[in-house]
Amino acid sequence: PLLAWFESLPAHETGPFDVAGVLHDDAVREEYGVLLTLDVSAVGVPGGTLRPARGGVRLVVGGTAPAAEVARWVAGRAIRTSAALRRPAFYANPGVPDDRRAQALRGVALVGSVKSAALVGVTSRGGRLRELAAAIRAWTRRVIAAHVGAIDARSAGVATAILIGDRTGLSAEDERRLKDAGTSHVIAI
């Protein structure tokens, strides 16, 4: 397991490490960078041999990532990158969300950062069905942005979330409202 490998490293060792695996979700552009969720297949030290490992990693790619590059980072494609890794944050304060638990529920054992989009390489495409699904999701995002987003960006975010489960256009307030209304399950489905 990926977490067992990480725990066996010397204390305070955070990398960078070579990480290889398959993207679990399409890349998500955030204010702070591009978010990648990866089902890891192998890890190692830069320049060394990769060792098999299994587990989820959530990475933030820093810097300015070209749109064409981000468009290549879709679910099902295999990538290899160099990343600093760490355990998700844990706060023992009452009322403060436990990020380790939240990430573990999503299958994520470690979180980390990649300095630049130039360090993320697509090593193989996904299968035919996964590539078709990625193309349909990209088309849906473009069409909704062009037609609904031209009128109201918030409505475009809700429509995209409902149609393809992509929550990136939802603000924290919108997500809270959907939960309060008892309709967040529509997006989960």
CSV table of C-alpha atoms in Angstrom, one decimal:
chain,number,residue,atom,x,y,z
A,1,PRO,CA,0.0,0.0,0.0
A,2,LEU,CA,1.1,3.5,-0.8
A,3,LEU,CA,0.6,4.7,2.8
A,4,ALA,CA,2.7,1.9,4.2
A,5,TRP,CA,5.5,2.8,1.7
A,6,PHE,CA,5.3,6.5,2.8
A,7,GLU,CA,5.3,5.6,6.5
A,8,SER,CA,8.5,3.5,6.0
A,9,LEU,CA,10.5,6.5,4.8
A,10,PRO,CA,12.8,8.4,7.1
A,11,ALA,CA,11.0,11.0,9.3
A,12,HIS,CA,10.1,14.2,7.5
A,13,GLU,CA,11.0,12.9,4.0
A,14,THR,CA,8.5,14.6,1.7
A,15,GLY,CA,10.3,14.2,-1.7
A,16,PRO,CA,10.2,15.0,-4.4
A,17,PHE,CA,9.2,11.5,-5.5
A,18,ASP,CA,8.5,10.0,-8.9
A,19,VAL,CA,4.8,9.0,-9.0
A,20,ALA,CA,3.1,7.1,-11.7
A,21,GLY,CA,-0.6,6.1,-12.0
A,22,VAL,CA,-3.9,6.6,-13.7
A,23,LEU,CA,-6.0,9.8,-13.3
A,24,HIS,CA,-9.1,9.0,-11.3
A,25,ASP,CA,-10.9,12.2,-12.4
A,26,ASP,CA,-10.4,14.9,-15.0
A,27,ALA,CA,-8.1,17.7,-13.9
A,28,VAL,CA,-9.8,20.6,-12.1
A,29,ARG,CA,-8.5,24.1,-12.4
A,30,GLU,CA,-8.7,25.9,-9.1
A,31,GLU,CA,-7.5,29.4,-7.9
A,32,TYR,CA,-4.4,27.9,-6.4
A,33,GLY,CA,-3.4,25.6,-9.3
A,34,VAL,CA,-4.7,22.5,-11.1
A,35,LEU,CA,-6.0,19.6,-9.0
A,36,LEU,CA,-5.2,16.0,-10.0
A,37,THR,CA,-6.5,12.8,-8.3
A,38,LEU,CA,-4.4,9.8,-9.2
A,39,ASP,CA,-4.7,6.1,-8.6
A,40,VAL,CA,-1.0,5.4,-8.0
A,41,SER,CA,0.6,2.3,-9.5
A,42,ALA,CA,4.3,3.0,-8.7
A,43,VAL,CA,6.5,5.4,-6.7
A,44,GLY,CA,10.2,6.0,-6.3
A,45,VAL,CA,13.0,8.5,-5.8
A,46,PRO,CA,13.8,10.6,-8.9
A,47,GLY,CA,16.1,8.8,-11.3
A,48,GLY,CA,15.6,5.5,-9.4
A,49,THR,CA,13.5,2.5,-10.1
A,50,LEU,CA,9.8,2.8,-9.5
A,51,ARG,CA,8.4,0.4,-6.9
A,52,PRO,CA,4.8,-0.9,-7.3
A,53,ALA,CA,2.4,0.8,-4.9
A,54,ARG,CA,-1.4,1.1,-4.6
A,55,GLY,CA,-3.3,4.0,-3.3
A,56,GLY,CA,-4.8,7.4,-4.1
A,57,VAL,CA,-3.0,10.7,-4.2
A,58,ARG,CA,-4.4,14.2,-4.6
A,59,LEU,CA,-1.9,16.6,-6.2
A,60,VAL,CA,-1.9,20.3,-6.8
A,61,VAL,CA,0.1,21.4,-9.9
A,62,GLY,CA,1.4,24.9,-9.2
A,63,GLY,CA,2.2,27.7,-11.6
A,64,THR,CA,0.3,28.5,-14.8
A,65,ALA,CA,-0.7,25.4,-16.6
A,66,PRO,CA,-1.6,25.9,-20.3
A,67,ALA,CA,-5.2,25.0,-21.2
A,68,ALA,CA,-4.1,22.5,-23.8
A,69,GLU,CA,-2.0,20.6,-21.3
A,70,VAL,CA,-4.8,20.6,-18.7
A,71,ALA,CA,-7.2,19.3,-21.3
A,72,ARG,CA,-4.9,16.2,-21.7
A,73,TRP,CA,-5.2,15.3,-18.0
A,74,VAL,CA,-8.5,13.4,-18.1
A,75,ALA,CA,-9.7,10.4,-16.2
A,76,GLY,CA,-8.3,7.1,-17.4
A,77,ARG,CA,-5.0,8.4,-18.8
A,78,ALA,CA,-1.7,7.3,-17.2
A,79,ILE,CA,0.7,10.0,-16.0
A,80,ARG,CA,4.1,10.2,-14.4
A,81,THR,CA,5.2,13.2,-12.4
A,82,SER,CA,7.6,14.4,-9.7
A,83,ALA,CA,5.8,15.5,-6.5
A,84,ALA,CA,6.3,16.4,-2.9
A,85,LEU,CA,4.0,14.2,-0.8
A,86,ARG,CA,2.6,14.3,2.7
A,87,ARG,CA,-0.3,13.0,4.8
A,88,PRO,CA,-3.5,15.0,4.7
A,89,ALA,CA,-3.9,17.5,7.6
A,90,PHE,CA,-5.2,16.2,10.9
A,91,TYR,CA,-6.6,18.6,13.5
A,92,ALA,CA,-7.7,17.3,16.9
A,93,ASN,CA,-9.7,20.4,17.7
A,94,PRO,CA,-13.5,19.9,18.2
A,95,GLY,CA,-15.5,21.3,15.3
A,96,VAL,CA,-12.5,21.4,12.9
A,97,PRO,CA,-13.0,19.0,9.9
A,98,ASP,CA,-10.7,16.1,9.8
A,99,ASP,CA,-9.0,16.2,6.3
A,100,ARG,CA,-7.5,12.8,6.7
A,101,ARG,CA,-10.8,11.2,7.1
A,102,ALA,CA,-12.4,13.2,4.3
A,103,GLN,CA,-9.6,12.3,1.9
A,104,ALA,CA,-9.6,8.6,3.0
A,105,LEU,CA,-13.3,8.4,2.2
A,106,ARG,CA,-12.4,9.5,-1.4
A,107,GLY,CA,-9.7,6.8,-1.5
A,108,VAL,CA,-6.8,9.4,-1.1
A,109,ALA,CA,-4.0,8.3,1.2
A,110,LEU,CA,-1.6,11.2,0.5
A,111,VAL,CA,-1.7,14.7,-0.8
A,112,GLY,CA,1.1,16.6,-2.5
A,113,SER,CA,2.3,19.3,-4.9
A,114,VAL,CA,3.9,19.4,-8.3
A,115,LYS,CA,6.0,22.5,-9.0
A,116,SER,CA,5.0,22.9,-12.7
A,117,ALA,CA,2.8,21.5,-15.4
A,118,ALA,CA,6.0,20.7,-17.3
A,119,LEU,CA,6.7,17.9,-14.7
A,120,VAL,CA,3.4,16.1,-15.6
A,121,GLY,CA,3.7,13.8,-18.5
A,122,VAL,CA,0.9,11.7,-20.0
A,123,THR,CA,2.4,8.2,-20.6
A,124,SER,CA,-0.6,6.6,-22.2
A,125,ARG,CA,-4.2,7.3,-23.1
A,126,GLY,CA,-7.1,5.6,-21.5
A,127,GLY,CA,-9.2,2.9,-23.1
A,128,ARG,CA,-11.5,3.6,-26.0
A,129,LEU,CA,-14.6,4.0,-23.7
A,130,ARG,CA,-12.8,6.2,-21.2
A,131,GLU,CA,-11.5,8.5,-23.9
A,132,LEU,CA,-15.0,8.7,-25.4
A,133,ALA,CA,-16.4,9.6,-22.0
A,134,ALA,CA,-13.7,12.3,-21.5
A,135,ALA,CA,-14.6,13.8,-24.9
A,136,ILE,CA,-18.3,13.9,-24.0
A,137,ARG,CA,-17.5,15.6,-20.7
A,138,ALA,CA,-15.4,18.2,-22.4
A,139,TRP,CA,-18.0,18.8,-25.1
A,140,THR,CA,-20.7,19.2,-22.4
A,141,ARG,CA,-18.6,21.7,-20.5
A,142,ARG,CA,-18.0,23.7,-23.7
A,143,VAL,CA,-21.7,23.8,-24.7
A,144,ILE,CA,-23.0,24.7,-21.3
A,145,ALA,CA,-20.3,27.4,-20.9
A,146,ALA,CA,-21.2,28.9,-24.3
A,147,HIS,CA,-25.0,28.8,-23.9
A,148,VAL,CA,-25.9,28.9,-20.2
A,149,GLY,CA,-22.7,30.5,-19.0
A,150,ALA,CA,-23.2,33.4,-21.3
A,151,ILE,CA,-26.3,34.2,-19.4
A,152,ASP,CA,-25.4,33.2,-15.9
A,153,ALA,CA,-22.1,31.5,-14.7
A,154,ARG,CA,-23.8,30.2,-11.5
A,155,SER,CA,-26.5,28.4,-13.5
A,156,ALA,CA,-23.8,27.0,-15.8
A,157,GLY,CA,-22.0,25.5,-12.8
A,158,VAL,CA,-25.2,23.9,-11.5
A,159,ALA,CA,-26.1,22.5,-14.9
A,160,THR,CA,-22.6,21.1,-15.4
A,161,ALA,CA,-22.7,19.5,-11.9
A,162,ILE,CA,-26.1,17.9,-12.6
A,163,LEU,CA,-25.3,16.7,-16.1
A,164,ILE,CA,-21.8,15.3,-15.6
A,165,GLY,CA,-21.1,15.5,-11.9
A,166,ASP,CA,-18.4,18.2,-12.4
A,167,ARG,CA,-18.7,20.4,-9.3
A,168,THR,CA,-15.9,22.8,-10.2
A,169,GLY,CA,-18.4,25.5,-11.3
A,170,LEU,CA,-20.1,25.4,-7.9
A,171,SER,CA,-19.2,27.9,-5.2
A,172,ALA,CA,-19.1,26.8,-1.6
A,173,GLU,CA,-22.3,28.7,-1.1
A,174,ASP,CA,-24.0,26.8,-4.0
A,175,GLU,CA,-22.9,23.4,-2.5
A,176,ARG,CA,-24.2,24.4,0.9
A,177,ARG,CA,-27.5,25.4,-0.6
A,178,LEU,CA,-27.9,22.1,-2.5
A,179,LYS,CA,-27.1,20.2,0.8
A,180,ASP,CA,-29.6,22.4,2.8
A,181,ALA,CA,-32.3,21.8,0.1
A,182,GLY,CA,-31.6,18.1,0.2
A,183,THR,CA,-30.8,18.0,-3.5
A,184,SER,CA,-27.0,17.3,-3.4
A,185,HIS,CA,-27.8,13.7,-4.1
A,186,VAL,CA,-28.8,14.7,-7.7
A,187,ILE,CA,-25.2,15.7,-8.4
A,188,ALA,CA,-23.8,12.6,-6.7
A,189,ILE,CA,-25.9,10.3,-8.9
